[in-house]
mmCIF file with all atom_site columns, N, CA and C in Angstrom:
data_model
loop_
_atom_site.group_PDB
_atom_site.id
_atom_site.type_symbol
_atom_site.label_atom_id
_atom_site.label_alt_id
_atom_site.label_comp_id
_atom_site.label_asym_id
_atom_site.label_entity_id
_atom_site.label_seq_id
_atom_site.pdbx_PDB_ins_code
_atom_site.Cartn_x
_atom_site.Cartn_y
_atom_site.Cartn_z
_atom_site.occupancy
_atom_site.B_iso_or_equiv
_atom_site.pdbx_formal_charge
_atom_site.auth_seq_id
_atom_site.auth_comp_id
_atom_site.auth_asym_id
_atom_site.auth_atom_id
_atom_site.pdbx_PDB_model_num
ATOM 1   N N  . MET A 1 1  ? 8.609   -15.680 -6.988  1.00 66.00 ? 237 MET A N  1
ATOM 2   C CA . MET A 1 1  ? 7.607   -15.798 -5.944  1.00 66.00 ? 237 MET A CA 1
ATOM 3   C C  . MET A 1 1  ? 7.523   -14.519 -5.116  1.00 66.00 ? 237 MET A C  1
ATOM 4   N N  . MET A 1 2  ? 8.677   -14.020 -4.648  1.00 72.00 ? 238 MET A N  1
ATOM 5   C CA . MET A 1 2  ? 8.695   -12.804 -3.841  1.00 72.00 ? 238 MET A CA 1
ATOM 6   C C  . MET A 1 2  ? 8.219   -11.602 -4.652  1.00 72.00 ? 238 MET A C  1
ATOM 7   N N  . ALA A 1 3  ? 8.525   -11.579 -5.942  1.00 78.00 ? 239 ALA A N  1
ATOM 8   C CA . ALA A 1 3  ? 8.099   -10.472 -6.805  1.00 78.00 ? 239 ALA A CA 1
ATOM 9   C C  . ALA A 1 3  ? 6.572   -10.377 -6.848  1.00 78.00 ? 239 ALA A C  1
ATOM 10  N N  . ASN A 1 4  ? 5.887   -11.517 -6.819  1.00 86.00 ? 240 ASN A N  1
ATOM 11  C CA . ASN A 1 4  ? 4.420   -11.505 -6.786  1.00 86.00 ? 240 ASN A CA 1
ATOM 12  C C  . ASN A 1 4  ? 3.899   -10.813 -5.543  1.00 86.00 ? 240 ASN A C  1
ATOM 13  N N  . TRP A 1 5  ? 4.515   -11.070 -4.401  1.00 88.00 ? 241 TRP A N  1
ATOM 14  C CA . TRP A 1 5  ? 4.069   -10.446 -3.154  1.00 88.00 ? 241 TRP A CA 1
ATOM 15  C C  . TRP A 1 5  ? 4.341   -8.958  -3.155  1.00 88.00 ? 241 TRP A C  1
ATOM 16  N N  . VAL A 1 6  ? 5.464   -8.555  -3.724  1.00 88.00 ? 242 VAL A N  1
ATOM 17  C CA . VAL A 1 6  ? 5.768   -7.126  -3.827  1.00 88.00 ? 242 VAL A CA 1
ATOM 18  C C  . VAL A 1 6  ? 4.740   -6.451  -4.726  1.00 88.00 ? 242 VAL A C  1
ATOM 19  N N  . ALA A 1 7  ? 4.446   -7.050  -5.854  1.00 88.00 ? 243 ALA A N  1
ATOM 20  C CA . ALA A 1 7  ? 3.457   -6.500  -6.778  1.00 88.00 ? 243 ALA A CA 1
ATOM 21  C C  . ALA A 1 7  ? 2.069   -6.460  -6.144  1.00 88.00 ? 243 ALA A C  1
ATOM 22  N N  . ARG A 1 8  ? 1.713   -7.498  -5.434  1.00 90.00 ? 244 ARG A N  1
ATOM 23  C CA . ARG A 1 8  ? 0.396   -7.527  -4.769  1.00 90.00 ? 244 ARG A CA 1
ATOM 24  C C  . ARG A 1 8  ? 0.308   -6.466  -3.686  1.00 90.00 ? 244 ARG A C  1
ATOM 25  N N  . THR A 1 9  ? 1.378   -6.294  -2.949  1.00 93.00 ? 245 THR A N  1
ATOM 26  C CA . THR A 1 9  ? 1.403   -5.273  -1.899  1.00 93.00 ? 245 THR A CA 1
ATOM 27  C C  . THR A 1 9  ? 1.256   -3.882  -2.511  1.00 93.00 ? 245 THR A C  1
ATOM 28  N N  . ALA A 1 10 ? 1.970   -3.636  -3.600  1.00 93.00 ? 246 ALA A N  1
ATOM 29  C CA . ALA A 1 10 ? 1.858   -2.348  -4.281  1.00 93.00 ? 246 ALA A CA 1
ATOM 30  C C  . ALA A 1 10 ? 0.442   -2.142  -4.812  1.00 93.00 ? 246 ALA A C  1
ATOM 31  N N  . GLU A 1 11 ? -0.144  -3.183  -5.352  1.00 94.00 ? 247 GLU A N  1
ATOM 32  C CA . GLU A 1 11 ? -1.514  -3.090  -5.878  1.00 94.00 ? 247 GLU A CA 1
ATOM 33  C C  . GLU A 1 11 ? -2.504  -2.809  -4.754  1.00 94.00 ? 247 GLU A C  1
ATOM 34  N N  . MET A 1 12 ? -2.344  -3.482  -3.624  1.00 96.00 ? 248 MET A N  1
ATOM 35  C CA . MET A 1 12 ? -3.235  -3.236  -2.484  1.00 96.00 ? 248 MET A CA 1
ATOM 36  C C  . MET A 1 12 ? -3.075  -1.809  -1.973  1.00 96.00 ? 248 MET A C  1
ATOM 37  N N  . ALA A 1 13 ? -1.845  -1.314  -1.925  1.00 97.00 ? 249 ALA A N  1
ATOM 38  C CA . ALA A 1 13 ? -1.611  0.067   -1.500  1.00 97.00 ? 249 ALA A CA 1
ATOM 39  C C  . ALA A 1 13 ? -2.303  1.040   -2.455  1.00 97.00 ? 249 ALA A C  1
ATOM 40  N N  . ALA A 1 14 ? -2.200  0.793   -3.748  1.00 97.00 ? 250 ALA A N  1
ATOM 41  C CA . ALA A 1 14 ? -2.847  1.653   -4.739  1.00 97.00 ? 250 ALA A CA 1
ATOM 42  C C  . ALA A 1 14 ? -4.365  1.644   -4.562  1.00 97.00 ? 250 ALA A C  1
ATOM 43  N N  . ILE A 1 15 ? -4.925  0.472   -4.350  1.00 97.00 ? 251 ILE A N  1
ATOM 44  C CA . ILE A 1 15 ? -6.369  0.348   -4.148  1.00 97.00 ? 251 ILE A CA 1
ATOM 45  C C  . ILE A 1 15 ? -6.798  1.109   -2.900  1.00 97.00 ? 251 ILE A C  1
ATOM 46  N N  . PHE A 1 16 ? -6.036  0.968   -1.824  1.00 97.00 ? 252 PHE A N  1
ATOM 47  C CA . PHE A 1 16 ? -6.350  1.687   -0.590  1.00 97.00 ? 252 PHE A CA 1
ATOM 48  C C  . PHE A 1 16 ? -6.279  3.197   -0.808  1.00 97.00 ? 252 PHE A C  1
ATOM 49  N N  . MET A 1 17 ? -5.236  3.653   -1.477  1.00 97.00 ? 253 MET A N  1
ATOM 50  C CA . MET A 1 17 ? -5.060  5.091   -1.702  1.00 97.00 ? 253 MET A CA 1
ATOM 51  C C  . MET A 1 17 ? -6.202  5.677   -2.525  1.00 97.00 ? 253 MET A C  1
ATOM 52  N N  . VAL A 1 18 ? -6.582  4.996   -3.576  1.00 98.00 ? 254 VAL A N  1
ATOM 53  C CA . VAL A 1 18 ? -7.674  5.484   -4.426  1.00 98.00 ? 254 VAL A CA 1
ATOM 54  C C  . VAL A 1 18 ? -8.994  5.455   -3.656  1.00 98.00 ? 254 VAL A C  1
ATOM 55  N N  . GLY A 1 19 ? -9.275  4.360   -2.987  1.00 97.00 ? 255 GLY A N  1
ATOM 56  C CA . GLY A 1 19 ? -10.533 4.244   -2.245  1.00 97.00 ? 255 GLY A CA 1
ATOM 57  C C  . GLY A 1 19 ? -10.636 5.238   -1.108  1.00 97.00 ? 255 GLY A C  1
ATOM 58  N N  . ASP A 1 20 ? -9.593  5.355   -0.302  1.00 97.00 ? 256 ASP A N  1
ATOM 59  C CA . ASP A 1 20 ? -9.594  6.304   0.802   1.00 97.00 ? 256 ASP A CA 1
ATOM 60  C C  . ASP A 1 20 ? -9.683  7.732   0.264   1.00 97.00 ? 256 ASP A C  1
ATOM 61  N N  . GLY A 1 21 ? -8.987  7.983   -0.837  1.00 97.00 ? 257 GLY A N  1
ATOM 62  C CA . GLY A 1 21 ? -9.047  9.307   -1.446  1.00 97.00 ? 257 GLY A CA 1
ATOM 63  C C  . GLY A 1 21 ? -10.451 9.654   -1.924  1.00 97.00 ? 257 GLY A C  1
ATOM 64  N N  . LEU A 1 22 ? -11.126 8.709   -2.553  1.00 98.00 ? 258 LEU A N  1
ATOM 65  C CA . LEU A 1 22 ? -12.490 8.966   -3.031  1.00 98.00 ? 258 LEU A CA 1
ATOM 66  C C  . LEU A 1 22 ? -13.450 9.259   -1.884  1.00 98.00 ? 258 LEU A C  1
ATOM 67  N N  . ILE A 1 23 ? -13.335 8.504   -0.813  1.00 97.00 ? 259 ILE A N  1
ATOM 68  C CA . ILE A 1 23 ? -14.202 8.754   0.347   1.00 97.00 ? 259 ILE A CA 1
ATOM 69  C C  . ILE A 1 23 ? -13.867 10.103  0.973   1.00 97.00 ? 259 ILE A C  1
ATOM 70  N N  . GLY A 1 24 ? -12.569 10.396  1.110   1.00 97.00 ? 260 GLY A N  1
ATOM 71  C CA . GLY A 1 24 ? -12.161 11.683  1.664   1.00 97.00 ? 260 GLY A CA 1
ATOM 72  C C  . GLY A 1 24 ? -12.572 12.855  0.799   1.00 97.00 ? 260 GLY A C  1
ATOM 73  N N  . LEU A 1 25 ? -12.622 12.661  -0.491  1.00 97.00 ? 261 LEU A N  1
ATOM 74  C CA . LEU A 1 25 ? -13.039 13.703  -1.416  1.00 97.00 ? 261 LEU A CA 1
ATOM 75  C C  . LEU A 1 25 ? -14.547 13.933  -1.323  1.00 97.00 ? 261 LEU A C  1
ATOM 76  N N  . ALA A 1 26 ? -15.299 12.860  -1.265  1.00 97.00 ? 262 ALA A N  1
ATOM 77  C CA . ALA A 1 26 ? -16.760 12.951  -1.256  1.00 97.00 ? 262 ALA A CA 1
ATOM 78  C C  . ALA A 1 26 ? -17.334 13.379  0.095   1.00 97.00 ? 262 ALA A C  1
ATOM 79  N N  . GLN A 1 27 ? -16.733 12.883  1.182   1.00 97.00 ? 263 GLN A N  1
ATOM 80  C CA . GLN A 1 27 ? -17.273 13.145  2.518   1.00 97.00 ? 263 GLN A CA 1
ATOM 81  C C  . GLN A 1 27 ? -16.141 13.453  3.498   1.00 97.00 ? 263 GLN A C  1
ATOM 82  N N  . PRO A 1 28 ? -15.444 14.572  3.318   1.00 97.00 ? 264 PRO A N  1
ATOM 83  C CA . PRO A 1 28 ? -14.261 14.834  4.139   1.00 97.00 ? 264 PRO A CA 1
ATOM 84  C C  . PRO A 1 28 ? -14.547 14.952  5.638   1.00 97.00 ? 264 PRO A C  1
ATOM 85  N N  . ARG A 1 29 ? -15.604 15.617  6.015   1.00 97.00 ? 265 ARG A N  1
ATOM 86  C CA . ARG A 1 29 ? -15.892 15.790  7.461   1.00 97.00 ? 265 ARG A CA 1
ATOM 87  C C  . ARG A 1 29 ? -16.223 14.452  8.119   1.00 97.00 ? 265 ARG A C  1
ATOM 88  N N  . ARG A 1 30 ? -17.110 13.680  7.488   1.00 97.00 ? 266 ARG A N  1
ATOM 89  C CA . ARG A 1 30 ? -17.497 12.392  8.059   1.00 97.00 ? 266 ARG A CA 1
ATOM 90  C C  . ARG A 1 30 ? -16.300 11.460  8.148   1.00 97.00 ? 266 ARG A C  1
ATOM 91  N N  . HIS A 1 31 ? -15.485 11.455  7.109   1.00 95.00 ? 267 HIS A N  1
ATOM 92  C CA . HIS A 1 31 ? -14.334 10.554  7.073   1.00 95.00 ? 267 HIS A CA 1
ATOM 93  C C  . HIS A 1 31 ? -13.324 10.898  8.172   1.00 95.00 ? 267 HIS A C  1
ATOM 94  N N  . VAL A 1 32 ? -13.018 12.170  8.351   1.00 96.00 ? 268 VAL A N  1
ATOM 95  C CA . VAL A 1 32 ? -12.080 12.589  9.396   1.00 96.00 ? 268 VAL A CA 1
ATOM 96  C C  . VAL A 1 32 ? -12.674 12.307  10.775  1.00 96.00 ? 268 VAL A C  1
ATOM 97  N N  . GLU A 1 33 ? -13.939 12.601  10.948  1.00 95.00 ? 269 GLU A N  1
ATOM 98  C CA . GLU A 1 33 ? -14.600 12.366  12.244  1.00 95.00 ? 269 GLU A CA 1
ATOM 99  C C  . GLU A 1 33 ? -14.478 10.906  12.678  1.00 95.00 ? 269 GLU A C  1
ATOM 100 N N  . LEU A 1 34 ? -14.600 10.001  11.731  1.00 94.00 ? 270 LEU A N  1
ATOM 101 C CA . LEU A 1 34 ? -14.512 8.573   12.022  1.00 94.00 ? 270 LEU A CA 1
ATOM 102 C C  . LEU A 1 34 ? -13.157 8.176   12.596  1.00 94.00 ? 270 LEU A C  1
ATOM 103 N N  . TRP A 1 35 ? -12.084 8.838   12.154  1.00 93.00 ? 271 TRP A N  1
ATOM 104 C CA . TRP A 1 35 ? -10.728 8.442   12.508  1.00 93.00 ? 271 TRP A CA 1
ATOM 105 C C  . TRP A 1 35 ? -10.044 9.360   13.518  1.00 93.00 ? 271 TRP A C  1
ATOM 106 N N  . LYS A 1 36 ? -10.740 10.355  14.067  1.00 90.00 ? 272 LYS A N  1
ATOM 107 C CA . LYS A 1 36 ? -10.042 11.325  14.907  1.00 90.00 ? 272 LYS A CA 1
ATOM 108 C C  . LYS A 1 36 ? -9.903  10.938  16.380  1.00 90.00 ? 272 LYS A C  1
ATOM 109 N N  . LYS A 1 37 ? -10.578 9.885   16.825  1.00 90.00 ? 273 LYS A N  1
ATOM 110 C CA . LYS A 1 37 ? -10.379 9.437   18.212  1.00 90.00 ? 273 LYS A CA 1
ATOM 111 C C  . LYS A 1 37 ? -10.605 7.938   18.331  1.00 90.00 ? 273 LYS A C  1
ATOM 112 N N  . ASP A 1 38 ? -9.904  7.346   19.283  1.00 90.00 ? 274 ASP A N  1
ATOM 113 C CA . ASP A 1 38 ? -9.997  5.905   19.525  1.00 90.00 ? 274 ASP A CA 1
ATOM 114 C C  . ASP A 1 38 ? -9.790  5.089   18.251  1.00 90.00 ? 274 ASP A C  1
ATOM 115 N N  . ALA A 1 39 ? -8.771  5.449   17.468  1.00 87.00 ? 275 ALA A N  1
ATOM 116 C CA . ALA A 1 39 ? -8.567  4.809   16.170  1.00 87.00 ? 275 ALA A CA 1
ATOM 117 C C  . ALA A 1 39 ? -7.151  4.250   16.021  1.00 87.00 ? 275 ALA A C  1
ATOM 118 N N  . LEU A 1 40 ? -6.626  3.704   17.099  1.00 90.00 ? 276 LEU A N  1
ATOM 119 C CA . LEU A 1 40 ? -5.344  2.989   17.069  1.00 90.00 ? 276 LEU A CA 1
ATOM 120 C C  . LEU A 1 40 ? -4.184  3.790   16.465  1.00 90.00 ? 276 LEU A C  1
ATOM 121 N N  . GLY A 1 41 ? -4.097  5.065   16.820  1.00 89.00 ? 277 GLY A N  1
ATOM 122 C CA . GLY A 1 41 ? -2.966  5.877   16.386  1.00 89.00 ? 277 GLY A CA 1
ATOM 123 C C  . GLY A 1 41 ? -3.214  6.748   15.170  1.00 89.00 ? 277 GLY A C  1
ATOM 124 N N  . THR A 1 42 ? -4.320  6.554   14.491  1.00 89.00 ? 278 THR A N  1
ATOM 125 C CA . THR A 1 42 ? -4.570  7.375   13.301  1.00 89.00 ? 278 THR A CA 1
ATOM 126 C C  . THR A 1 42 ? -4.989  8.796   13.660  1.00 89.00 ? 278 THR A C  1
ATOM 127 N N  . GLU A 1 43 ? -5.234  9.029   14.940  1.00 91.00 ? 279 GLU A N  1
ATOM 128 C CA . GLU A 1 43 ? -5.642  10.365  15.380  1.00 91.00 ? 279 GLU A CA 1
ATOM 129 C C  . GLU A 1 43 ? -4.613  11.416  14.961  1.00 91.00 ? 279 GLU A C  1
ATOM 130 N N  . VAL A 1 44 ? -3.339  11.086  15.088  1.00 93.00 ? 280 VAL A N  1
ATOM 131 C CA . VAL A 1 44 ? -2.263  12.014  14.731  1.00 93.00 ? 280 VAL A CA 1
ATOM 132 C C  . VAL A 1 44 ? -2.286  12.298  13.227  1.00 93.00 ? 280 VAL A C  1
ATOM 133 N N  . MET A 1 45 ? -2.581  11.275  12.443  1.00 93.00 ? 281 MET A N  1
ATOM 134 C CA . MET A 1 45 ? -2.586  11.436  10.984  1.00 93.00 ? 281 MET A CA 1
ATOM 135 C C  . MET A 1 45 ? -3.744  12.302  10.493  1.00 93.00 ? 281 MET A C  1
ATOM 136 N N  . VAL A 1 46 ? -4.894  12.257  11.156  1.00 94.00 ? 282 VAL A N  1
ATOM 137 C CA . VAL A 1 46 ? -6.039  13.032  10.693  1.00 94.00 ? 282 VAL A CA 1
ATOM 138 C C  . VAL A 1 46 ? -6.152  14.393  11.367  1.00 94.00 ? 282 VAL A C  1
ATOM 139 N N  . ALA A 1 47 ? -5.354  14.636  12.400  1.00 95.00 ? 283 ALA A N  1
ATOM 140 C CA . ALA A 1 47 ? -5.427  15.916  13.121  1.00 95.00 ? 283 ALA A CA 1
ATOM 141 C C  . ALA A 1 47 ? -5.323  17.141  12.202  1.00 95.00 ? 283 ALA A C  1
ATOM 142 N N  . PRO A 1 48 ? -4.448  17.148  11.202  1.00 96.00 ? 284 PRO A N  1
ATOM 143 C CA . PRO A 1 48 ? -4.370  18.339  10.337  1.00 96.00 ? 284 PRO A CA 1
ATOM 144 C C  . PRO A 1 48 ? -5.629  18.602  9.509   1.00 96.00 ? 284 PRO A C  1
ATOM 145 N N  . PHE A 1 49 ? -6.533  17.619  9.452   1.00 97.00 ? 285 PHE A N  1
ATOM 146 C CA . PHE A 1 49 ? -7.732  17.748  8.630   1.00 97.00 ? 285 PHE A CA 1
ATOM 147 C C  . PHE A 1 49 ? -9.000  18.042  9.429   1.00 97.00 ? 285 PHE A C  1
ATOM 148 N N  . VAL A 1 50 ? -8.912  18.019  10.762  1.00 96.00 ? 286 VAL A N  1
ATOM 149 C CA . VAL A 1 50 ? -10.086 18.277  11.596  1.00 96.00 ? 286 VAL A CA 1
ATOM 150 C C  . VAL A 1 50 ? -10.559 19.709  11.331  1.00 96.00 ? 286 VAL A C  1
ATOM 151 N N  . ASP A 1 51 ? -11.830 19.849  11.005  1.00 97.00 ? 287 ASP A N  1
ATOM 152 C CA . ASP A 1 51 ? -12.456 21.143  10.687  1.00 97.00 ? 287 ASP A CA 1
ATOM 153 C C  . ASP A 1 51 ? -11.809 21.847  9.498   1.00 97.00 ? 287 ASP A C  1
ATOM 154 N N  . ARG A 1 52 ? -11.184 21.088  8.613   1.00 97.00 ? 288 ARG A N  1
ATOM 155 C CA . ARG A 1 52 ? -10.577 21.641  7.400   1.00 97.00 ? 288 ARG A CA 1
ATOM 156 C C  . ARG A 1 52 ? -10.916 20.748  6.195   1.00 97.00 ? 288 ARG A C  1
ATOM 157 N N  . PRO A 1 53 ? -12.173 20.733  5.782   1.00 97.00 ? 289 PRO A N  1
ATOM 158 C CA . PRO A 1 53 ? -12.563 19.845  4.689   1.00 97.00 ? 289 PRO A CA 1
ATOM 159 C C  . PRO A 1 53 ? -11.844 20.153  3.369   1.00 97.00 ? 289 PRO A C  1
ATOM 160 N N  . GLY A 1 54 ? -11.534 21.404  3.127   1.00 97.00 ? 290 GLY A N  1
ATOM 161 C CA . GLY A 1 54 ? -10.815 21.745  1.902   1.00 97.00 ? 290 GLY A CA 1
ATOM 162 C C  . GLY A 1 54 ? -9.430  21.134  1.872   1.00 97.00 ? 290 GLY A C  1
ATOM 163 N N  . ARG A 1 55 ? -8.765  21.150  3.017   1.00 98.00 ? 291 ARG A N  1
ATOM 164 C CA . ARG A 1 55 ? -7.438  20.528  3.121   1.00 98.00 ? 291 ARG A CA 1
ATOM 165 C C  . ARG A 1 55 ? -7.547  19.022  2.908   1.00 98.00 ? 291 ARG A C  1
ATOM 166 N N  . ARG A 1 56 ? -8.590  18.412  3.456   1.00 97.00 ? 292 ARG A N  1
ATOM 167 C CA . ARG A 1 56 ? -8.774  16.961  3.292   1.00 97.00 ? 292 ARG A CA 1
ATOM 168 C C  . ARG A 1 56 ? -9.052  16.631  1.839   1.00 97.00 ? 292 ARG A C  1
ATOM 169 N N  . ARG A 1 57 ? -9.827  17.465  1.169   1.00 98.00 ? 293 ARG A N  1
ATOM 170 C CA . ARG A 1 57 ? -10.116 17.218  -0.248  1.00 98.00 ? 293 ARG A CA 1
ATOM 171 C C  . ARG A 1 57 ? -8.853  17.342  -1.103  1.00 98.00 ? 293 ARG A C  1
ATOM 172 N N  . LEU A 1 58 ? -8.000  18.309  -0.792  1.00 98.00 ? 294 LEU A N  1
ATOM 173 C CA . LEU A 1 58 ? -6.744  18.460  -1.520  1.00 98.00 ? 294 LEU A CA 1
ATOM 174 C C  . LEU A 1 58 ? -5.862  17.226  -1.328  1.00 98.00 ? 294 LEU A C  1
ATOM 175 N N  . TYR A 1 59 ? -5.779  16.770  -0.080  1.00 98.00 ? 295 TYR A N  1
ATOM 176 C CA . TYR A 1 59 ? -5.011  15.556  0.214   1.00 98.00 ? 295 TYR A CA 1
ATOM 177 C C  . TYR A 1 59 ? -5.629  14.353  -0.507  1.00 98.00 ? 295 TYR A C  1
ATOM 178 N N  . ALA A 1 60 ? -6.958  14.296  -0.540  1.00 98.00 ? 296 ALA A N  1
ATOM 179 C CA . ALA A 1 60 ? -7.651  13.193  -1.210  1.00 98.00 ? 296 ALA A CA 1
ATOM 180 C C  . ALA A 1 60 ? -7.300  13.151  -2.692  1.00 98.00 ? 296 ALA A C  1
ATOM 181 N N  . ALA A 1 61 ? -7.267  14.318  -3.328  1.00 98.00 ? 297 ALA A N  1
ATOM 182 C CA . ALA A 1 61 ? -6.910  14.369  -4.749  1.00 98.00 ? 297 ALA A CA 1
ATOM 183 C C  . ALA A 1 61 ? -5.481  13.866  -4.955  1.00 98.00 ? 297 ALA A C  1
ATOM 184 N N  . ALA A 1 62 ? -4.583  14.241  -4.042  1.00 98.00 ? 298 ALA A N  1
ATOM 185 C CA . ALA A 1 62 ? -3.197  13.765  -4.129  1.00 98.00 ? 298 ALA A CA 1
ATOM 186 C C  . ALA A 1 62 ? -3.132  12.255  -3.916  1.00 98.00 ? 298 ALA A C  1
ATOM 187 N N  . GLN A 1 63 ? -3.912  11.740  -2.976  1.00 98.00 ? 299 GLN A N  1
ATOM 188 C CA . GLN A 1 63 ? -3.968  10.290  -2.729  1.00 98.00 ? 299 GLN A CA 1
ATOM 189 C C  . GLN A 1 63 ? -4.430  9.538   -3.969  1.00 98.00 ? 299 GLN A C  1
ATOM 190 N N  . ILE A 1 64 ? -5.480  10.028  -4.592  1.00 98.00 ? 300 ILE A N  1
ATOM 191 C CA . ILE A 1 64 ? -6.014  9.374   -5.789  1.00 98.00 ? 300 ILE A CA 1
ATOM 192 C C  . ILE A 1 64 ? -4.971  9.377   -6.900  1.00 98.00 ? 300 ILE A C  1
ATOM 193 N N  . ALA A 1 65 ? -4.351  10.528  -7.115  1.00 98.00 ? 301 ALA A N  1
ATOM 194 C CA . ALA A 1 65 ? -3.332  10.624  -8.163  1.00 98.00 ? 301 ALA A CA 1
ATOM 195 C C  . ALA A 1 65 ? -2.167  9.678   -7.880  1.00 98.00 ? 301 ALA A C  1
ATOM 196 N N  . ALA A 1 66 ? -1.704  9.639   -6.644  1.00 98.00 ? 302 ALA A N  1
ATOM 197 C CA . ALA A 1 66 ? -0.586  8.758   -6.291  1.00 98.00 ? 302 ALA A CA 1
ATOM 198 C C  . ALA A 1 66 ? -0.981  7.287   -6.434  1.00 98.00 ? 302 ALA A C  1
ATOM 199 N N  . GLY A 1 67 ? -2.191  6.949   -6.023  1.00 97.00 ? 303 GLY A N  1
ATOM 200 C CA . GLY A 1 67 ? -2.659  5.572   -6.156  1.00 97.00 ? 303 GLY A CA 1
ATOM 201 C C  . GLY A 1 67 ? -2.762  5.132   -7.611  1.00 97.00 ? 303 GLY A C  1
ATOM 202 N N  . LEU A 1 68 ? -3.273  6.024   -8.443  1.00 97.00 ? 304 LEU A N  1
ATOM 203 C CA . LEU A 1 68 ? -3.371  5.700   -9.865  1.00 97.00 ? 304 LEU A CA 1
ATOM 204 C C  . LEU A 1 68 ? -1.981  5.588   -10.495 1.00 97.00 ? 304 LEU A C  1
ATOM 205 N N  . TRP A 1 69 ? -1.068  6.465   -10.093 1.00 97.00 ? 305 TRP A N  1
ATOM 206 C CA . TRP A 1 69 ? 0.297   6.381   -10.601 1.00 97.00 ? 305 TRP A CA 1
ATOM 207 C C  . TRP A 1 69 ? 0.927   5.049   -10.193 1.00 97.00 ? 305 TRP A C  1
ATOM 208 N N  . LEU A 1 70 ? 0.776   4.683   -8.911  1.00 96.00 ? 306 LEU A N  1
ATOM 209 C CA . LEU A 1 70 ? 1.343   3.424   -8.419  1.00 96.00 ? 306 LEU A CA 1
ATOM 210 C C  . LEU A 1 70 ? 0.764   2.237   -9.185  1.00 96.00 ? 306 LEU A C  1
ATOM 211 N N  . ALA A 1 71 ? -0.530  2.231   -9.383  1.00 94.00 ? 307 ALA A N  1
ATOM 212 C CA . ALA A 1 71 ? -1.175  1.137   -10.115 1.00 94.00 ? 307 ALA A CA 1
ATOM 213 C C  . ALA A 1 71 ? -0.672  1.081   -11.566 1.00 94.00 ? 307 ALA A C  1
ATOM 214 N N  . SER A 1 72 ? -0.443  2.250   -12.154 1.00 94.00 ? 308 SER A N  1
ATOM 215 C CA . SER A 1 72 ? 0.016   2.276   -13.553 1.00 94.00 ? 308 SER A CA 1
ATOM 216 C C  . SER A 1 72 ? 1.428   1.739   -13.709 1.00 94.00 ? 308 SER A C  1
ATOM 217 N N  . ARG A 1 73 ? 2.179   1.684   -12.639 1.00 91.00 ? 309 ARG A N  1
ATOM 218 C CA . ARG A 1 73 ? 3.557   1.189   -12.683 1.00 91.00 ? 309 ARG A CA 1
ATOM 219 C C  . ARG A 1 73 ? 3.626   -0.331  -12.604 1.00 91.00 ? 309 ARG A C  1
ATOM 220 N N  . GLN A 1 74 ? 2.521   -0.973  -12.294 1.00 88.00 ? 310 GLN A N  1
ATOM 221 C CA . GLN A 1 74 ? 2.503   -2.427  -12.162 1.00 88.00 ? 310 GLN A CA 1
ATOM 222 C C  . GLN A 1 74 ? 2.488   -3.059  -13.549 1.00 88.00 ? 310 GLN A C  1
ATOM 223 N N  . ARG A 1 75 ? 3.270   -4.095  -13.698 1.00 80.00 ? 311 ARG A N  1
ATOM 224 C CA . ARG A 1 75 ? 3.348   -4.805  -14.974 1.00 80.00 ? 311 ARG A CA 1
ATOM 225 C C  . ARG A 1 75 ? 3.151   -6.301  -14.736 1.00 80.00 ? 311 ARG A C  1
ATOM 226 N N  . PRO A 1 76 ? 2.424   -6.960  -15.630 1.00 73.00 ? 312 PRO A N  1
ATOM 227 C CA . PRO A 1 76 ? 2.282   -8.427  -15.500 1.00 73.00 ? 312 PRO A CA 1
ATOM 228 C C  . PRO A 1 76 ? 3.642   -9.112  -15.642 1.00 73.00 ? 312 PRO A C  1
ATOM 229 N N  . ARG A 1 77 ? 3.804   -10.203 -14.938 1.00 67.00 ? 313 ARG A N  1
ATOM 230 C CA . ARG A 1 77 ? 5.078   -10.953 -15.008 1.00 67.00 ? 313 ARG A CA 1
ATOM 231 C C  . ARG A 1 77 ? 4.865   -12.255 -15.722 1.00 67.00 ? 313 ARG A C  1
#
């Protein structure tokens, strides 16, 4: 039972990483702008990407790769 929740959590994390990465890759300025203020603490996380779309795109590519790797590690039980 607990293994299902761990697997589901990992799958949700992978989905989030791939989706967020795709948006960050396609629209880095808009995506960072959305999260840079009044965003419940995410301001610190996006600060390195403000006015640096190339850096955000590089991070996005890493996010997508990590998300796909995480998803590929999931096995049916």
